[in-house]
C-alpha positions as a LaTeX table, in Angstrom:
\begin{tabular}{lrrr}
\hline
Residue & $x$ (\AA) & $y$ (\AA) & $z$ (\AA) \\
\hline
Met1 & 15.86 & $-19.08$ & $-15.86$ \\
Val2 & 16.75 & $-16.85$ & $-12.21$ \\
Ile3 & 15.25 & $-13.38$ & $-12.06$ \\
Arg4 & 17.65 & $-10.91$ & $-10.77$ \\
Phe5 & 16.39 & $-9.01$ & $-7.78$ \\
Ala6 & 18.07 & $-5.19$ & $-6.81$ \\
Val7 & 16.52 & $-3.82$ & $-3.77$ \\
Leu8 & 16.96 & 0.03 & $-3.68$ \\
Gly9 & 16.47 & 1.28 & $-0.15$ \\
Phe10 & 17.39 & $-0.68$ & 3.02 \\
Gly11 & 15.14 & $-0.19$ & 5.87 \\
Tyr12 & 12.56 & $-2.26$ & 7.62 \\
Ile13 & 10.53 & $-3.12$ & 4.66 \\
Gly14 & 13.96 & $-3.08$ & 2.44 \\
Arg15 & 15.07 & $-5.66$ & 4.21 \\
Arg16 & 12.03 & $-7.37$ & 4.46 \\
His17 & 11.89 & $-7.41$ & 0.34 \\
Thr18 & 15.55 & $-9.45$ & 0.35 \\
Ser19 & 14.52 & $-11.41$ & 3.13 \\
Ile20 & 12.30 & $-12.67$ & 0.48 \\
Ile21 & 14.52 & $-12.60$ & $-2.41$ \\
Gln22 & 17.38 & $-14.25$ & $-1.35$ \\
Thr23 & 14.64 & $-17.64$ & 0.81 \\
Leu24 & 12.86 & $-17.89$ & $-2.53$ \\
Pro25 & 13.54 & $-20.37$ & $-5.45$ \\
Gly26 & 14.57 & $-19.07$ & $-8.35$ \\
Thr27 & 15.48 & $-15.67$ & $-7.39$ \\
Glu28 & 18.55 & $-13.53$ & $-6.67$ \\
Leu29 & 20.09 & $-10.46$ & $-5.02$ \\
Val30 & 22.39 & $-8.93$ & $-6.96$ \\
Ala31 & 22.14 & $-5.62$ & $-5.02$ \\
Ile32 & 21.09 & $-3.02$ & $-2.38$ \\
Ile33 & 21.44 & 0.61 & $-2.69$ \\
Glu34 & 21.42 & 1.97 & 0.92 \\
Pro35 & 22.84 & 5.90 & 1.67 \\
Ser36 & 23.35 & 5.32 & 5.21 \\
Ser37 & 26.61 & 3.05 & 6.46 \\
Asp38 & 24.92 & 1.78 & 9.33 \\
Arg39 & 22.99 & $-0.74$ & 8.48 \\
Ile40 & 24.28 & $-4.57$ & 8.43 \\
Phe41 & 23.80 & $-5.81$ & 5.35 \\
Pro42 & 23.89 & $-9.42$ & 4.13 \\
Val43 & 27.58 & $-10.82$ & 3.40 \\
Gly44 & 28.05 & $-11.22$ & $-0.42$ \\
Ile45 & 26.02 & $-8.85$ & $-1.54$ \\
Pro46 & 27.43 & $-5.22$ & $-3.15$ \\
Val47 & 25.91 & $-2.27$ & $-1.54$ \\
Phe48 & 25.63 & 0.89 & $-2.80$ \\
Gln49 & 25.20 & 4.36 & $-1.58$ \\
Asp50 & 24.09 & 5.95 & $-4.67$ \\
Phe51 & 21.51 & 4.97 & $-7.11$ \\
Asp52 & 23.46 & 6.51 & $-10.09$ \\
Gln53 & 26.36 & 5.35 & $-8.80$ \\
Phe54 & 25.10 & 2.07 & $-9.30$ \\
Ile55 & 23.44 & 2.76 & $-12.42$ \\
Ser56 & 26.64 & 3.36 & $-13.93$ \\
Ala57 & 28.01 & $-0.12$ & $-12.32$ \\
Gly58 & 26.00 & $-2.05$ & $-15.22$ \\
Ile59 & 24.87 & $-4.77$ & $-13.07$ \\
Ser60 & 22.36 & $-6.94$ & $-14.57$ \\
Val61 & 18.90 & $-6.45$ & $-13.24$ \\
Asp62 & 15.69 & $-7.91$ & $-13.55$ \\
Val63 & 13.73 & $-6.81$ & $-11.22$ \\
Leu64 & 14.42 & $-3.26$ & $-9.55$ \\
Cys65 & 12.54 & $-3.52$ & $-5.70$ \\
Ile66 & 11.89 & 0.47 & $-4.82$ \\
Cys67 & 11.49 & 0.64 & $-1.05$ \\
Thr68 & 12.13 & 4.41 & $-0.48$ \\
Pro69 & 10.30 & 7.14 & 1.45 \\
Asn70 & 7.70 & 8.02 & $-1.09$ \\
Gly71 & 8.10 & 11.54 & $-2.40$ \\
Leu72 & 11.22 & 9.42 & $-4.03$ \\
His73 & 9.14 & 6.31 & $-6.11$ \\
Tyr74 & 8.64 & 9.05 & $-9.31$ \\
Glu75 & 12.15 & 9.87 & $-10.10$ \\
Gln76 & 13.08 & 6.44 & $-9.22$ \\
Cys77 & 10.78 & 4.02 & $-11.04$ \\
Ile78 & 11.29 & 6.20 & $-14.13$ \\
Lys79 & 15.48 & 5.47 & $-13.69$ \\
Gly80 & 14.62 & 2.31 & $-13.17$ \\
Leu81 & 12.41 & 2.23 & $-16.47$ \\
Ala82 & 15.33 & 3.47 & $-18.29$ \\
Met83 & 17.79 & 1.16 & $-17.15$ \\
Gly84 & 15.84 & $-1.88$ & $-18.77$ \\
Ala85 & 14.06 & $-3.35$ & $-14.69$ \\
His86 & 11.07 & $-4.32$ & $-14.61$ \\
Ile87 & 9.89 & $-2.26$ & $-11.08$ \\
Leu88 & 8.25 & $-3.35$ & $-7.84$ \\
Cys89 & 7.55 & $-0.58$ & $-6.16$ \\
Glu90 & 6.04 & 0.04 & $-2.57$ \\
Lys91 & 2.72 & 1.76 & $-2.72$ \\
Pro92 & 1.93 & 4.90 & $-3.44$ \\
Leu93 & 3.46 & 4.26 & $-6.81$ \\
Ala94 & 3.93 & 7.86 & $-7.13$ \\
Leu95 & 2.35 & 11.12 & $-4.91$ \\
Lys96 & 0.92 & 12.63 & $-7.59$ \\
Tyr97 & $-1.97$ & 11.10 & $-10.53$ \\
Lys98 & $-0.01$ & 12.47 & $-13.67$ \\
Asp99 & 2.91 & 10.78 & $-12.34$ \\
Cys100 & 2.04 & 7.80 & $-11.94$ \\
Val101 & 0.88 & 8.27 & $-15.67$ \\
Asp102 & 3.88 & 9.28 & $-16.94$ \\
Ile103 & 5.45 & 5.78 & $-15.33$ \\
Ile104 & 2.91 & 3.53 & $-17.14$ \\
Glu105 & 3.33 & 5.35 & $-20.33$ \\
Arg106 & 7.19 & 4.43 & $-19.51$ \\
Ala107 & 6.79 & 0.99 & $-19.40$ \\
Lys108 & 4.83 & 0.64 & $-22.01$ \\
Glu109 & 7.47 & 2.21 & $-24.23$ \\
Leu110 & 10.26 & 0.36 & $-22.66$ \\
Asp111 & 8.17 & $-3.03$ & $-22.72$ \\
Arg112 & 8.53 & $-3.23$ & $-18.79$ \\
Lys113 & 6.08 & $-4.09$ & $-16.23$ \\
Val114 & 5.31 & $-2.03$ & $-12.99$ \\
Phe115 & 3.85 & $-4.37$ & $-9.93$ \\
Cys116 & 3.19 & $-2.66$ & $-6.90$ \\
Val117 & 2.62 & $-3.80$ & $-3.13$ \\
Met118 & $-1.03$ & $-4.30$ & $-2.22$ \\
Gln119 & $-0.53$ & $-6.79$ & $-0.29$ \\
Asn120 & $-4.07$ & $-6.46$ & 1.84 \\
Arg121 & $-5.59$ & $-8.03$ & $-1.25$ \\
Tyr122 & $-4.45$ & $-11.12$ & $-0.36$ \\
Ser123 & $-5.96$ & $-11.57$ & 2.78 \\
Pro124 & $-7.99$ & $-14.66$ & 3.09 \\
Pro125 & $-11.15$ & $-12.73$ & 4.12 \\
Thr126 & $-10.79$ & $-9.95$ & 1.87 \\
Gln127 & $-10.30$ & $-13.03$ & $-0.67$ \\
Trp128 & $-14.09$ & $-14.30$ & 0.64 \\
Leu129 & $-15.27$ & $-11.18$ & $-0.23$ \\
Arg130 & $-14.05$ & $-10.86$ & $-3.37$ \\
Thr131 & $-15.75$ & $-13.86$ & $-4.85$ \\
Leu132 & $-19.13$ & $-13.17$ & $-3.41$ \\
Leu133 & $-19.29$ & $-10.03$ & $-5.08$ \\
Glu134 & $-18.13$ & $-11.37$ & $-8.47$ \\
Gln135 & $-20.56$ & $-13.85$ & $-7.72$ \\
Asn136 & $-23.20$ & $-10.57$ & $-7.44$ \\
Lys137 & $-24.09$ & $-12.64$ & $-3.91$ \\
Phe138 & $-24.92$ & $-8.76$ & $-2.12$ \\
Gly139 & $-27.25$ & $-8.11$ & $-4.60$ \\
Lys140 & $-27.40$ & $-3.92$ & $-4.78$ \\
Ile141 & $-24.70$ & $-2.03$ & $-2.21$ \\
Tyr142 & $-25.95$ & 0.66 & $-0.12$ \\
Ala143 & $-23.07$ & 1.31 & 1.69 \\
Val144 & $-19.55$ & 0.08 & 2.79 \\
Gln145 & $-17.47$ & 1.57 & 6.42 \\
Ala146 & $-13.80$ & 0.91 & 6.18 \\
Thr147 & $-12.23$ & 1.98 & 9.74 \\
Cys148 & $-9.10$ & 2.88 & 10.62 \\
Phe149 & $-8.15$ & 3.26 & 13.49 \\
Trp150 & $-3.84$ & 2.82 & 14.18 \\
Asn151 & $-0.95$ & 3.87 & 16.72 \\
Arg152 & 1.94 & 6.09 & 15.12 \\
Asp153 & 3.13 & 8.77 & 17.25 \\
Ser154 & 6.82 & 10.09 & 18.12 \\
Arg155 & 8.19 & 7.06 & 18.08 \\
Tyr156 & 7.83 & 6.85 & 14.49 \\
Tyr157 & 7.67 & 10.61 & 13.35 \\
Lys158 & 11.42 & 11.24 & 14.46 \\
Pro159 & 12.88 & 14.08 & 14.35 \\
Asp160 & 15.41 & 12.58 & 11.33 \\
Ser161 & 12.84 & 10.86 & 9.42 \\
Trp162 & 11.15 & 11.67 & 6.34 \\
His163 & 7.69 & 10.36 & 8.14 \\
Gly164 & 5.75 & 13.31 & 8.27 \\
Thr165 & 7.16 & 15.52 & 6.13 \\
Arg166 & 5.23 & 16.51 & 2.90 \\
Lys167 & 7.59 & 16.84 & 0.10 \\
Leu168 & 8.88 & 12.84 & 1.15 \\
Asp169 & 6.01 & 11.11 & 2.94 \\
Gly170 & 2.62 & 12.90 & 1.13 \\
Gly171 & 0.03 & 12.10 & 4.06 \\
Thr172 & $-1.58$ & 9.60 & 6.38 \\
Leu173 & $-3.82$ & 8.09 & 3.60 \\
Tyr174 & $-0.45$ & 8.03 & 0.82 \\
Thr175 & 1.43 & 6.15 & 4.14 \\
Gln176 & $-0.44$ & 4.25 & 6.32 \\
Phe177 & $-4.03$ & 4.11 & 4.29 \\
Ser178 & $-3.78$ & 4.02 & 1.09 \\
His179 & $-4.11$ & 0.11 & 1.57 \\
Phe180 & $-7.61$ & 0.47 & 3.14 \\
Val181 & $-8.37$ & 2.99 & $-0.29$ \\
Asp182 & $-7.41$ & 0.27 & $-2.81$ \\
Ile183 & $-9.34$ & $-2.47$ & $-1.09$ \\
Leu184 & $-12.40$ & 0.00 & $-1.26$ \\
Gln185 & $-11.59$ & 0.69 & $-5.13$ \\
Trp186 & $-10.85$ & $-2.79$ & $-6.04$ \\
Leu187 & $-13.93$ & $-4.89$ & $-4.06$ \\
Phe188 & $-16.17$ & $-1.81$ & $-5.12$ \\
Gly189 & $-14.82$ & 0.80 & $-7.53$ \\
Pro190 & $-14.91$ & 3.15 & $-9.33$ \\
Leu191 & $-15.04$ & 5.17 & $-6.78$ \\
Thr192 & $-16.03$ & 8.68 & $-6.91$ \\
Leu193 & $-14.92$ & 11.80 & $-4.57$ \\
Arg194 & $-17.79$ & 13.41 & $-2.33$ \\
His195 & $-16.34$ & 14.99 & 0.11 \\
Ser196 & $-13.27$ & 15.17 & 2.64 \\
Thr197 & $-12.54$ & 16.30 & 6.53 \\
Phe198 & $-9.18$ & 16.41 & 8.40 \\
Trp199 & $-8.39$ & 16.78 & 11.51 \\
Asn200 & $-4.73$ & 16.72 & 13.60 \\
His201 & $-5.26$ & 15.73 & 16.72 \\
Asn202 & $-2.21$ & 15.13 & 18.72 \\
His203 & 0.52 & 15.20 & 15.96 \\
Gln204 & 1.07 & 19.13 & 15.68 \\
Gly205 & 5.45 & 20.07 & 15.93 \\
Ile206 & 6.05 & 16.41 & 14.67 \\
Thr207 & 4.06 & 16.12 & 11.24 \\
Glu208 & 3.22 & 18.58 & 8.36 \\
Phe209 & $-0.15$ & 16.98 & 8.16 \\
Glu210 & $-3.52$ & 15.68 & 9.01 \\
Asp211 & $-3.10$ & 12.35 & 11.76 \\
Ser212 & $-7.10$ & 11.83 & 11.46 \\
Gly213 & $-9.78$ & 12.13 & 8.70 \\
Ile214 & $-13.19$ & 10.90 & 6.75 \\
Val215 & $-13.56$ & 10.56 & 3.32 \\
Leu216 & $-16.84$ & 9.84 & 1.42 \\
Phe217 & $-16.81$ & 8.08 & $-2.10$ \\
Asp218 & $-19.55$ & 7.67 & $-4.30$ \\
Leu219 & $-20.55$ & 3.86 & $-5.35$ \\
Pro220 & $-21.35$ & 3.06 & $-9.08$ \\
Ser221 & $-24.45$ & 1.14 & $-7.66$ \\
Gly222 & $-25.67$ & 4.46 & $-6.02$ \\
Gly223 & $-24.75$ & 3.58 & $-2.36$ \\
Tyr224 & $-21.98$ & 4.85 & $-0.53$ \\
Ala225 & $-18.26$ & 4.19 & 1.06 \\
Asn226 & $-16.41$ & 5.68 & 3.45 \\
Ile227 & $-12.77$ & 5.38 & 5.44 \\
Thr228 & $-12.61$ & 7.08 & 8.89 \\
Tyr229 & $-8.97$ & 6.79 & 10.02 \\
Ser230 & $-6.51$ & 7.89 & 12.60 \\
Thr231 & $-3.23$ & 7.47 & 13.57 \\
Ser232 & $-4.08$ & 9.40 & 16.97 \\
Thr233 & $-4.96$ & 5.75 & 18.76 \\
Trp234 & $-2.88$ & 5.72 & 22.10 \\
Asp235 & 0.05 & 3.28 & 22.21 \\
Lys236 & $-0.55$ & 0.66 & 20.14 \\
Asn237 & $-2.78$ & $-0.65$ & 16.47 \\
Trp238 & $-5.93$ & $-0.75$ & 17.45 \\
Glu239 & $-8.68$ & $-1.28$ & 14.39 \\
Ser240 & $-8.33$ & $-2.41$ & 10.61 \\
Ser241 & $-12.53$ & $-2.94$ & 9.90 \\
Leu242 & $-14.69$ & $-3.35$ & 6.85 \\
Ala243 & $-17.84$ & $-3.29$ & 6.95 \\
Ile244 & $-20.90$ & $-3.95$ & 3.95 \\
Leu245 & $-24.60$ & $-3.34$ & 4.00 \\
Ala246 & $-25.92$ & $-4.47$ & 1.16 \\
Glu247 & $-29.73$ & $-5.79$ & $-0.53$ \\
Leu248 & $-29.33$ & $-9.64$ & 0.56 \\
Gly249 & $-26.69$ & $-9.03$ & 3.45 \\
Ser250 & $-24.46$ & $-7.88$ & 5.53 \\
Val251 & $-20.77$ & $-8.24$ & 6.67 \\
Lys252 & $-18.31$ & $-6.96$ & 8.97 \\
Ile253 & $-13.95$ & $-7.80$ & 8.73 \\
Gly254 & $-12.41$ & $-6.59$ & 11.79 \\
Gly255 & $-9.92$ & $-7.27$ & 14.27 \\
Gln256 & $-6.71$ & $-4.66$ & 14.16 \\
Tyr257 & $-6.07$ & $-5.79$ & 10.62 \\
Met258 & $-9.35$ & $-6.71$ & 8.34 \\
Asn259 & $-7.71$ & $-10.16$ & 9.14 \\
Glu260 & $-11.15$ & $-11.75$ & 10.71 \\
Val261 & $-14.55$ & $-12.30$ & 9.60 \\
Glu262 & $-16.87$ & $-10.58$ & 13.19 \\
Tyr263 & $-20.41$ & $-10.63$ & 11.52 \\
Cys264 & $-21.48$ & $-12.41$ & 8.17 \\
His265 & $-25.49$ & $-12.51$ & 7.65 \\
Ile266 & $-25.94$ & $-13.08$ & 4.00 \\
His267 & $-28.46$ & $-14.48$ & 1.97 \\
Gln268 & $-27.91$ & $-17.95$ & 2.03 \\
Ile269 & $-24.08$ & $-18.07$ & 2.66 \\
Asp270 & $-23.15$ & $-19.59$ & 5.71 \\
Pro271 & $-20.26$ & $-17.87$ & 8.06 \\
Pro272 & $-16.63$ & $-18.70$ & 6.06 \\
Ile273 & $-13.89$ & $-21.52$ & 7.88 \\
Leu274 & $-10.93$ & $-19.41$ & 5.88 \\
Pro275 & $-7.16$ & $-20.09$ & 6.74 \\
Pro276 & $-5.86$ & $-17.25$ & 9.21 \\
Thr277 & $-4.00$ & $-13.99$ & 8.16 \\
Asn278 & $-0.57$ & $-13.66$ & 8.54 \\
Pro279 & 0.42 & $-11.54$ & 11.60 \\
Pro280 & 1.88 & $-8.05$ & 10.59 \\
Asn281 & 4.34 & $-6.76$ & 9.38 \\
Asn282 & 6.96 & $-5.78$ & 12.57 \\
Tyr283 & 9.10 & $-2.23$ & 12.51 \\
Gly284 & 9.96 & $-2.48$ & 15.97 \\
Asp285 & 7.77 & 0.24 & 18.20 \\
Tyr286 & 5.18 & 0.01 & 15.33 \\
Val287 & 3.28 & $-2.93$ & 13.40 \\
Gly288 & 1.66 & $-2.38$ & 9.71 \\
Ser289 & $-0.68$ & $-4.33$ & 7.38 \\
Ala290 & $-0.42$ & $-7.96$ & 6.71 \\
Asn291 & 2.92 & $-9.52$ & 6.44 \\
Asn292 & 1.78 & $-11.14$ & 2.92 \\
His293 & 5.27 & $-9.55$ & 0.74 \\
Ala294 & 5.38 & $-13.12$ & $-0.35$ \\
Met295 & 3.04 & $-13.76$ & $-1.73$ \\
Val296 & 3.19 & $-9.86$ & $-3.87$ \\
Phe297 & 7.02 & $-12.19$ & $-4.98$ \\
Ser298 & 5.56 & $-14.96$ & $-5.87$ \\
Asn299 & 2.79 & $-13.21$ & $-8.61$ \\
Val300 & 6.03 & $-11.36$ & $-9.51$ \\
Ile301 & 8.46 & $-14.73$ & $-10.07$ \\
Asn302 & 5.18 & $-16.15$ & $-12.00$ \\
Thr303 & 3.98 & $-13.26$ & $-14.28$ \\
Leu304 & 7.80 & $-12.67$ & $-15.52$ \\
Leu305 & 7.82 & $-16.73$ & $-15.63$ \\
His306 & 4.74 & $-17.97$ & $-16.92$ \\
Asn307 & 2.75 & $-15.17$ & $-18.14$ \\
Asp308 & 0.30 & $-14.52$ & $-15.14$ \\
Ser309 & $-1.40$ & $-11.27$ & $-14.68$ \\
Ile310 & 0.01 & $-9.39$ & $-12.42$ \\
Met311 & $-2.20$ & $-9.10$ & $-9.36$ \\
Thr312 & $-1.86$ & $-5.19$ & $-8.48$ \\
Thr313 & $-1.08$ & $-3.14$ & $-11.63$ \\
Ala314 & 0.21 & 0.28 & $-11.87$ \\
Asn315 & $-3.09$ & 1.81 & $-13.04$ \\
Glu316 & $-5.07$ & $-0.04$ & $-10.01$ \\
Val317 & $-2.27$ & 2.14 & $-8.18$ \\
Ala318 & $-2.57$ & 5.10 & $-9.70$ \\
Ser319 & $-6.70$ & 5.54 & $-9.33$ \\
Val320 & $-6.10$ & 4.99 & $-5.83$ \\
Val321 & $-3.24$ & 7.82 & $-5.78$ \\
Ala322 & $-6.30$ & 10.01 & $-8.27$ \\
Leu323 & $-8.33$ & 9.58 & $-5.17$ \\
Ile324 & $-6.02$ & 10.48 & $-2.47$ \\
Glu325 & $-4.25$ & 13.17 & $-4.32$ \\
Asp326 & $-8.83$ & 14.76 & $-4.80$ \\
Ala327 & $-9.29$ & 13.75 & $-1.77$ \\
Tyr328 & $-6.28$ & 16.39 & 0.13 \\
Arg329 & $-7.28$ & 18.49 & $-2.52$ \\
Ser330 & $-10.45$ & 19.01 & $-1.75$ \\
Asn331 & $-10.44$ & 20.63 & 1.83 \\
Pro332 & $-8.32$ & 23.84 & 2.60 \\
Phe333 & $-6.90$ & 21.77 & 5.49 \\
Leu334 & $-4.58$ & 20.40 & 3.10 \\
Gln335 & $-4.81$ & 23.08 & 0.25 \\
Asp336 & $-0.71$ & 22.20 & $-0.95$ \\
Thr337 & $-0.69$ & 18.83 & $-2.31$ \\
Pro338 & 3.39 & 17.44 & $-2.01$ \\
Ser339 & 5.85 & 19.30 & $-4.88$ \\
\hline
\end{tabular}
């Protein structure tokens, strides 16, 4: 069986999806939907400038890849499900929790699957931590600190871009750092919001929201987790790290993208020797999280063909959206959530 993919949105990440589909065995790229006509499209693939036009064409599609601005995901997921496709959606699934729930319910009614891209789950240090936590090697978790200091400046927030707008981007936690909220929730959740604080240090005039923040969560263990983040780091990304303080040990995953074990002192656990983490996605003037999209596609294919489990479910991503939405709503810096 060949799985037929269509890619909706042909920016950096849409091109990444396209290149993977064209190299994986058992897959076929049947269409690209992109309103901009100035892109260089792969030869021989039908290109549609309008999503409704594509739907009207009646092209048979198994999986619709949604690689568009955040604020469009909800409507496009609903339309994709209605046309009979499974969905592979870049984060976030939607900008509102209620919209995520609507997508989940519609997928269930139509017997379709929704896959979400949270590729940091596949990085070797994260997988190693997950195994230790499942085996209760840390004992009680006291404190977890995620630190994400990145650069997003005028090279990213261009005047003609959707980046930086409340309606289509949503906020820094949605676009840059939802991957790391997901890691906190996946490893240590369910999390409960306690407090959030936001600042805008040097993005006035180029974004409609914060560039920095601290969000504090309560852990089920009685401990706490927080994420401290900023896009105000000068010139390039600096650090994405995760530190754990627990009853039976401490560990820190660091580097630019949580890609290396910097400290490991855990009862009866030796420091691991792990395979290297994939390099970050390169978007030209800036870089993003680890380039693990091929693993995401493998999970999609194995789930559809061999009934494997979905690595990142829509319910899990909806819980991340709920945490981010609550964090923004709880702080007067951003009283108005995306409409």
